[in-house]
PDB file of C-alpha atoms and ligand atoms in Angstrom:
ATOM      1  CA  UNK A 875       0.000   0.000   0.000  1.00 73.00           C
ATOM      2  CA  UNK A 876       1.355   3.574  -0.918  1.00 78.00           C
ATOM      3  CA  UNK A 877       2.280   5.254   2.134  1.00 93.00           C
ATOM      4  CA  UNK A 878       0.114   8.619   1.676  1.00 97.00           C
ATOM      5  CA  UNK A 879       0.605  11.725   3.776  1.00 98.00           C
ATOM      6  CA  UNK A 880      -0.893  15.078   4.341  1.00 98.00           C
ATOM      7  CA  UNK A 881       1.144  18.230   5.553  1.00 98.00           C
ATOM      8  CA  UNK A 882      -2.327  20.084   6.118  1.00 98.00           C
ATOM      9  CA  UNK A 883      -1.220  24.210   7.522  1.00 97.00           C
ATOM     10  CA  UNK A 884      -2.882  27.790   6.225  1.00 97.00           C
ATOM     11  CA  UNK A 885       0.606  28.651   5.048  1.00 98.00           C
ATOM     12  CA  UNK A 886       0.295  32.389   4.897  1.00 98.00           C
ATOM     13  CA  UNK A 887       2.726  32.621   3.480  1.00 98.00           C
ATOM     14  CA  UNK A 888       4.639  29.565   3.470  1.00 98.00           C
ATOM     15  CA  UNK A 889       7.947  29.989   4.731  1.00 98.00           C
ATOM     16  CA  UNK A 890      11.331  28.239   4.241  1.00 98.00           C
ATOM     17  CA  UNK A 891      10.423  25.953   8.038  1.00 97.00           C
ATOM     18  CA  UNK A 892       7.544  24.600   5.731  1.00 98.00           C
ATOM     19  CA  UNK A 893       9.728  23.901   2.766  1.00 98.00           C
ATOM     20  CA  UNK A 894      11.845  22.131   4.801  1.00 98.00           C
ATOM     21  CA  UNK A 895       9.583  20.089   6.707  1.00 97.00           C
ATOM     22  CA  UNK A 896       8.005  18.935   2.969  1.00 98.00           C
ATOM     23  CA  UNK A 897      12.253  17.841   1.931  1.00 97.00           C
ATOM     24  CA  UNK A 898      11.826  15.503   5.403  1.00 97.00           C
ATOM     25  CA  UNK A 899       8.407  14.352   4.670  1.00 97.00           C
ATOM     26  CA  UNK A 900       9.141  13.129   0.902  1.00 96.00           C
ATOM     27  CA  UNK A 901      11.755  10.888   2.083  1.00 96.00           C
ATOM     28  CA  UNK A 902       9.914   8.929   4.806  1.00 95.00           C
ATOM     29  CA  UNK A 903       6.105   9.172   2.668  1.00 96.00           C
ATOM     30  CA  UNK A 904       5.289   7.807  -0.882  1.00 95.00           C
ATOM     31  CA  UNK A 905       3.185  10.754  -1.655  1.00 96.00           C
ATOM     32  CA  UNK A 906       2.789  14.257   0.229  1.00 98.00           C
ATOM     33  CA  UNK A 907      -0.128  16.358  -0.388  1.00 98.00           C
ATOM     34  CA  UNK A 908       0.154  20.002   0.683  1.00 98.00           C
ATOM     35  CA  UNK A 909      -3.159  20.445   1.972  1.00 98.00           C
ATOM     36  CA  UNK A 910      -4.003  24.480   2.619  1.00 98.00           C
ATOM     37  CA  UNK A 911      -6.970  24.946   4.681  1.00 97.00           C
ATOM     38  CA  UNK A 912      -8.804  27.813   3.937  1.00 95.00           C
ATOM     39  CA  UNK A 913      -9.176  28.807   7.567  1.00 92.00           C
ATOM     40  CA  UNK A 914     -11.412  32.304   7.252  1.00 90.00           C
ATOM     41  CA  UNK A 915     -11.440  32.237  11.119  1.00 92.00           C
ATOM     42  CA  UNK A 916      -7.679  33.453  10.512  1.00 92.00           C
ATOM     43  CA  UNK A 917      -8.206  36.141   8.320  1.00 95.00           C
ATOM     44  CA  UNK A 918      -5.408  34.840   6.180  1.00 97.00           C
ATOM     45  CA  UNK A 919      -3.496  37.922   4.259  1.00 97.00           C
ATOM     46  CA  UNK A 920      -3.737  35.698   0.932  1.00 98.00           C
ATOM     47  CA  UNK A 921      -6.343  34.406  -0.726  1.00 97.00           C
ATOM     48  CA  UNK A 922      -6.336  30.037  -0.710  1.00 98.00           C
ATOM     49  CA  UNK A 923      -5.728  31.044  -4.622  1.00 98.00           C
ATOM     50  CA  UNK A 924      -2.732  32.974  -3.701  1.00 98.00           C
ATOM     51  CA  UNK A 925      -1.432  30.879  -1.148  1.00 98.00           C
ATOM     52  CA  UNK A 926      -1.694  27.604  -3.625  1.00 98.00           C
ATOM     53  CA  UNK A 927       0.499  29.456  -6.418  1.00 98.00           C
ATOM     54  CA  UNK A 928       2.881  30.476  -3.412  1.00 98.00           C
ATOM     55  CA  UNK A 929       3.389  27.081  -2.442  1.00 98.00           C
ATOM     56  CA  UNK A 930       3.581  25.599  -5.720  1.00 98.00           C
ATOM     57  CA  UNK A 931       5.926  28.077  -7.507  1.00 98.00           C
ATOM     58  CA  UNK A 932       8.322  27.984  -4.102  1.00 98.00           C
ATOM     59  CA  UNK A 933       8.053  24.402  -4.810  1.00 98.00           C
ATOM     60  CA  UNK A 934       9.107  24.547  -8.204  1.00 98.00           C
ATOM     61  CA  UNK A 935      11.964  27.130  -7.223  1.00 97.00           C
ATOM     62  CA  UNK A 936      13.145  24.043  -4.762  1.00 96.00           C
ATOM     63  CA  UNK A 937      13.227  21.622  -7.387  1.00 96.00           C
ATOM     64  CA  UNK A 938      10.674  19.679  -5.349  1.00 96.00           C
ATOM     65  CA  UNK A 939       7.763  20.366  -7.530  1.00 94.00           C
ATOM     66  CA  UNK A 940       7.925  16.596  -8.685  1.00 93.00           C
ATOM     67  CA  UNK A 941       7.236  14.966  -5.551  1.00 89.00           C
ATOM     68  CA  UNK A 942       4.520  16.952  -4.333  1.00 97.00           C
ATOM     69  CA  UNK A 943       0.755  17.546  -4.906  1.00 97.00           C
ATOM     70  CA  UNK A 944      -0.798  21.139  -3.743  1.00 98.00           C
ATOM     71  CA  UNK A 945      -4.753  21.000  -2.524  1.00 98.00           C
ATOM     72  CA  UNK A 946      -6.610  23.096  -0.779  1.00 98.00           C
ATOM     73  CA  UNK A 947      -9.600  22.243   1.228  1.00 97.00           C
ATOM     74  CA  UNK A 948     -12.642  23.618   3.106  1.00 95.00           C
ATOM     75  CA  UNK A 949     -13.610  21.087   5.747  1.00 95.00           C
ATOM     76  CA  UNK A 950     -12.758  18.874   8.433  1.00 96.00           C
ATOM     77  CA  UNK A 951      -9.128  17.506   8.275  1.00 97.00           C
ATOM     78  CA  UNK A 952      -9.956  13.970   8.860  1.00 97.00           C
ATOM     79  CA  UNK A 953     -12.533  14.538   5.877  1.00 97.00           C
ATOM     80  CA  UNK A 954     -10.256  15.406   3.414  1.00 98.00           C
ATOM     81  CA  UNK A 955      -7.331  13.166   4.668  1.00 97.00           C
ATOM     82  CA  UNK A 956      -9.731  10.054   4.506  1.00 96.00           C
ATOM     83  CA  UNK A 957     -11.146  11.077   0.837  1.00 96.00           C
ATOM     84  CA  UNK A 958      -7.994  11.139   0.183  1.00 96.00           C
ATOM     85  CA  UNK A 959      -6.376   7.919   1.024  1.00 96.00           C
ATOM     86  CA  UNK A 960      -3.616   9.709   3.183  1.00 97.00           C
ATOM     87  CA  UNK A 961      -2.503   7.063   6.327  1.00 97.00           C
ATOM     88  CA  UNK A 962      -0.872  10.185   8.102  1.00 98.00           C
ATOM     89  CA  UNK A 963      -0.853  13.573   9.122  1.00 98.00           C
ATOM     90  CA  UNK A 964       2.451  15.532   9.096  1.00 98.00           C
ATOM     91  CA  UNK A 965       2.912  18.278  11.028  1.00 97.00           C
ATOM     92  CA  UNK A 966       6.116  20.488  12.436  1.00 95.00           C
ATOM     93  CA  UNK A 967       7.127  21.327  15.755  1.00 94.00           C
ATOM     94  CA  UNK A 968       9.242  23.964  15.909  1.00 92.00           C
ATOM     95  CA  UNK A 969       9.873  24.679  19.866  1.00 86.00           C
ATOM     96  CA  UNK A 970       8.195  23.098  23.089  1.00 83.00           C
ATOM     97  CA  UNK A 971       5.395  25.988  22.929  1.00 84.00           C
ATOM     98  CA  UNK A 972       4.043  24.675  19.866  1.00 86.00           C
ATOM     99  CA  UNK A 973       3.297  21.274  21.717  1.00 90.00           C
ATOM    100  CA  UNK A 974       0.686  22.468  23.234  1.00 92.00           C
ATOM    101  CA  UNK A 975      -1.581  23.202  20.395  1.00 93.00           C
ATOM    102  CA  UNK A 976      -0.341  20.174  18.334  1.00 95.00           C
ATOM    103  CA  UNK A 977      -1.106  17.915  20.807  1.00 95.00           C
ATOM    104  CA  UNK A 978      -4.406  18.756  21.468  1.00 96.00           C
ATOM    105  CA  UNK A 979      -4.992  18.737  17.573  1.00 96.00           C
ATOM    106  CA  UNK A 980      -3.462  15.770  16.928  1.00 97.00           C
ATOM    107  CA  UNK A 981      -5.607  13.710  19.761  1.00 98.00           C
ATOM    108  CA  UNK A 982      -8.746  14.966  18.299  1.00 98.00           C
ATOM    109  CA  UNK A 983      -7.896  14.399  15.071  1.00 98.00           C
ATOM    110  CA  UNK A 984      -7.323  10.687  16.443  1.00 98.00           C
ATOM    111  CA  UNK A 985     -10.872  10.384  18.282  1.00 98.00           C
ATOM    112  CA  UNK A 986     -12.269  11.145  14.794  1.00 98.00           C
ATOM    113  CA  UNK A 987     -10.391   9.223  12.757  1.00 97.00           C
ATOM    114  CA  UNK A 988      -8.391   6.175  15.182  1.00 97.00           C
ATOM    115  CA  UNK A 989      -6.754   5.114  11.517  1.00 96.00           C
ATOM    116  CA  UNK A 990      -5.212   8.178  10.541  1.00 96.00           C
ATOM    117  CA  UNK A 991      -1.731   8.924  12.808  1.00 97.00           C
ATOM    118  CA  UNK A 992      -0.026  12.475  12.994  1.00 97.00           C
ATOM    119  CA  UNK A 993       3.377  12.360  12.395  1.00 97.00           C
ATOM    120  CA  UNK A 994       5.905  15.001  14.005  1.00 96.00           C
ATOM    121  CA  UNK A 995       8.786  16.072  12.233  1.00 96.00           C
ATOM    122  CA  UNK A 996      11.688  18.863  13.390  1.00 95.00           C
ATOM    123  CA  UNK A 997      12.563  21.312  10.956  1.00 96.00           C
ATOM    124  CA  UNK A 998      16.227  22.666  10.772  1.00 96.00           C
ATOM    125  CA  UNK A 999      17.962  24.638  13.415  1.00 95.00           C
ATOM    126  CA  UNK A1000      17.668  27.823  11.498  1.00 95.00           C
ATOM    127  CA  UNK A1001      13.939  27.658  11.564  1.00 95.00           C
ATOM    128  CA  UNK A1002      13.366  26.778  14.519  1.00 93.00           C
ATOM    129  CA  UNK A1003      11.720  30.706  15.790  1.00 93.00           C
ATOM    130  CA  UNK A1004      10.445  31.095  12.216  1.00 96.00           C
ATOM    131  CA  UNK A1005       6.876  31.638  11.423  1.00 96.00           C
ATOM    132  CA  UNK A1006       4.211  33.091   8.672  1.00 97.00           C
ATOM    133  CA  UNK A1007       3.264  35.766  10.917  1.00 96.00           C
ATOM    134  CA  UNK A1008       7.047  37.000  11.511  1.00 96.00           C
ATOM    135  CA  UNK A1009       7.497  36.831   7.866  1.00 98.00           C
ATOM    136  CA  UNK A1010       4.551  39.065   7.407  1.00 97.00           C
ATOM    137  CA  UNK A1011       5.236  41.602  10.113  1.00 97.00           C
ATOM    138  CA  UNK A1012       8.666  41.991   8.995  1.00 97.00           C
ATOM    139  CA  UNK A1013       7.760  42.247   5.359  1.00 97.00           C
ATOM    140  CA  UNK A1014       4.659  44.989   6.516  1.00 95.00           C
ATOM    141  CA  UNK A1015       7.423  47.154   7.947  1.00 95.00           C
ATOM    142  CA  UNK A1016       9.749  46.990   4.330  1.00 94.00           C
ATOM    143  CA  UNK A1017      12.456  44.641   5.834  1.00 96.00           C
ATOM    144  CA  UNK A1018      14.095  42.207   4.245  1.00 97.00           C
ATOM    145  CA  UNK A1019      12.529  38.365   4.174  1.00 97.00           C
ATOM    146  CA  UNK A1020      14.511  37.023   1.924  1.00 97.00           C
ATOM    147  CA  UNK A1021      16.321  34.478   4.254  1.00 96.00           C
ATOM    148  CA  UNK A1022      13.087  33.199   5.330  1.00 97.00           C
ATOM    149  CA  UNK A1023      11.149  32.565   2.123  1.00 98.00           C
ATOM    150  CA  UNK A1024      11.504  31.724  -1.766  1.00 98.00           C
ATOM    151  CA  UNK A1025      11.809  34.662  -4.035  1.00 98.00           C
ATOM    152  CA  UNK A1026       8.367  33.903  -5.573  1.00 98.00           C
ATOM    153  CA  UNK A1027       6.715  34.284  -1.957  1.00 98.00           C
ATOM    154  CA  UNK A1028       9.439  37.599  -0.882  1.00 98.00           C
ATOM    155  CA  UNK A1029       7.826  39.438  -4.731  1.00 98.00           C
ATOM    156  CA  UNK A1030       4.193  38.692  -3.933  1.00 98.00           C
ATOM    157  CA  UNK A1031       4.656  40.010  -0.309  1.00 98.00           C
ATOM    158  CA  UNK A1032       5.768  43.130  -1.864  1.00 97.00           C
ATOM    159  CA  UNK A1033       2.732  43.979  -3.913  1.00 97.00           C
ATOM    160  CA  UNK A1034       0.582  42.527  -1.658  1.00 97.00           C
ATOM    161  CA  UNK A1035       2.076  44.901   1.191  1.00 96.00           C
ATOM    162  CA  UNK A1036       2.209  48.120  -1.134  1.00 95.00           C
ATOM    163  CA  UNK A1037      -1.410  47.475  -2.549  1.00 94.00           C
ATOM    164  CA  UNK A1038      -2.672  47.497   1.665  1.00 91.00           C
ATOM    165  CA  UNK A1039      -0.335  50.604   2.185  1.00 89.00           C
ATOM    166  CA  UNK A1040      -2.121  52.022  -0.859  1.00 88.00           C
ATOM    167  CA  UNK A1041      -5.160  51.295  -0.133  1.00 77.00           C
ATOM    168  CA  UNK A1042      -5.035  53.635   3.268  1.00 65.00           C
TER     169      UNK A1042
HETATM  170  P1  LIG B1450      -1.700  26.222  10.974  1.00 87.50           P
HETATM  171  O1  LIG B1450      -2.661  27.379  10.884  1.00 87.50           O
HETATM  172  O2  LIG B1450      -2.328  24.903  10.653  1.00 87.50           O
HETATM  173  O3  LIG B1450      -0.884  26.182  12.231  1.00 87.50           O
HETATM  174  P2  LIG B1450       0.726  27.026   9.600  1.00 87.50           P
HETATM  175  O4  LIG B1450       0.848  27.383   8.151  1.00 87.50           O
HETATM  176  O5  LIG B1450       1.018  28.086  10.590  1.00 87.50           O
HETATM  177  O6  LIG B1450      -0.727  26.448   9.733  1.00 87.50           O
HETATM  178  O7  LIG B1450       1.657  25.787   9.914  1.00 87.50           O
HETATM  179  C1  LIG B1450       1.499  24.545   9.278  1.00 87.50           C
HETATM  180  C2  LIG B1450       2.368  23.516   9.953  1.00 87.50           C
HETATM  181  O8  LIG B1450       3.745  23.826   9.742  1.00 87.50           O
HETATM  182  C3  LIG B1450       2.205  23.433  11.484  1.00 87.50           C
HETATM  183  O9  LIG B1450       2.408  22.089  11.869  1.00 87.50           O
HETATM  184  C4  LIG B1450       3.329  24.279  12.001  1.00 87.50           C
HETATM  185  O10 LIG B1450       3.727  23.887  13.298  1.00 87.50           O
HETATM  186  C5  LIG B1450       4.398  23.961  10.984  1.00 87.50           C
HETATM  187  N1  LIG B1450       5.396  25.029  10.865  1.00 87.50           N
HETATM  188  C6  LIG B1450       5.194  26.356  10.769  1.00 87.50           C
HETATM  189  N2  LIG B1450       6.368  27.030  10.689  1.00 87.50           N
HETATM  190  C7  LIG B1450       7.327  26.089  10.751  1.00 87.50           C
HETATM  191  C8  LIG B1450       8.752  26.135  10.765  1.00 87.50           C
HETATM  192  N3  LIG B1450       9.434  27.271  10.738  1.00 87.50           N
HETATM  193  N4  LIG B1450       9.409  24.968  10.842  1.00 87.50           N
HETATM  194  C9  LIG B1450       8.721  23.812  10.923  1.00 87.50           C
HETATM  195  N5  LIG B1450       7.407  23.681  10.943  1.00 87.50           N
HETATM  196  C10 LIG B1450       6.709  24.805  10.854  1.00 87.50           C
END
C-alpha cells in the first residue's frame, strides 16, 4: 500500500520551516499532499488562490515540484485526509510551545479518525523561531525576508504589502 501523507497548515505565506519540513516528509512518505486549509477564522493575508500558487511556484523554485501535490480544502481535516487515502498527518514542531496546540490537535484528530496517525517532524535549526506571521510583520514594515522565504513568496509580499499601504 502507498504510504500517503498530508502536511495540512494555512501557510500564509509559506515559509522556508515549511519547505523544509516537505524535503523531510518526501523521504519517509510515498506521496505528500500540501493540503491548505482555507481557515477564514484566521483572516489569512492571501487568498487560498494565492497561497496555492505560493506554495507551488516555491516548490518549483526548490526543485521539489515533482514529488509533491498542492490541494486546498474547506472542511474537516480527517474529511479530506480520509477522501484522500492519506494514512498520516504531518505536522512540524518547531519549539516546546508549539506542543501544546499540536497535541491537542493531533488527539482529536485521532478520536475522529483512530486510523489516521499524525506524524511530528523537526525542521532545521535555522527555523526553529520562524513563522508566517514574523514573515509578514517583517515584510509589513519593508524589511528584508529574503532568508526566510523563496523569491516567488518575498515578490508577492511586496505587492501585496504596497497594494494594503495604498489602499489607506
Ligand atoms: P496552521 O494554521 O495549521 O498552524 P501554519 O501554516 O502556521 O498552519 O503551519 C502549518 C504547519 O507547519 C504546522 O504544523 C506548524 O507547526 C508547521 N510550521 C510552521 N512554521 C514552521 C517552521 N518554521 N518549521 C517547521 N514547521 C513549521
Amino acid at each position: 500500500m502507498i504510504k500517503k501523507a498530508i502536511y495540512p497548515g494555512t501557510f500564509d505565506p509559506v515559509t522556508l520551516g515549511h519547505l523544509d519540513i516537505v524535503k523531510r516528509g518526501i523521504e519517509i512518505f510515498q506521496e505528500l499532499i500540501i493540503g491548505i486549509a482555507e481557515n477564514p477564522k484566521k483572516k489569512p493575508l492571501f487568498s487560498l488562490e494565492e497561497r496555492k500558487e505560493m506554495f507551488e511556484e516555491s516548490l518549483k523554485e526548490m526543485g521539489l515540484y515533482s514529488k509533491v501535490k498542492v490541494k486546498t480544502f474547506n472542511s474537516l481535516l480527517v474529511e479530506f485526509a480520509k477522501e484522500e487515502g492519506a494514512v498520516a498527518i504531518l505536522r512540524g514542531i518547531r519549539i516546546i510551545s508549539d506542543m501544546d496546540h499540536e497535541f491537542t490537535m493531533a488527539s482529536i484528530n485521532r478520536k475522529l479518525y483512530p486510523e489516521i496517525e499524525t506524524v511530528f517532524l523537526m525542521p532545521s535549526d535555522e527555523y526553529a523561531y520562524l513563522s508566517s506571521s514574523v514573515v509578514r510583520e517583517i515584510a509589513f514594515y519593508g524589511g528584508d525576508v529574503s532568508q526566510f522565504v523563496t523569491e516567488f513568496v518575498e515578490r508577492k509580499l511586496k505587492e501585496k504589502i504596497a497594494r494594503i499601504k495604498g489602499a489607506v
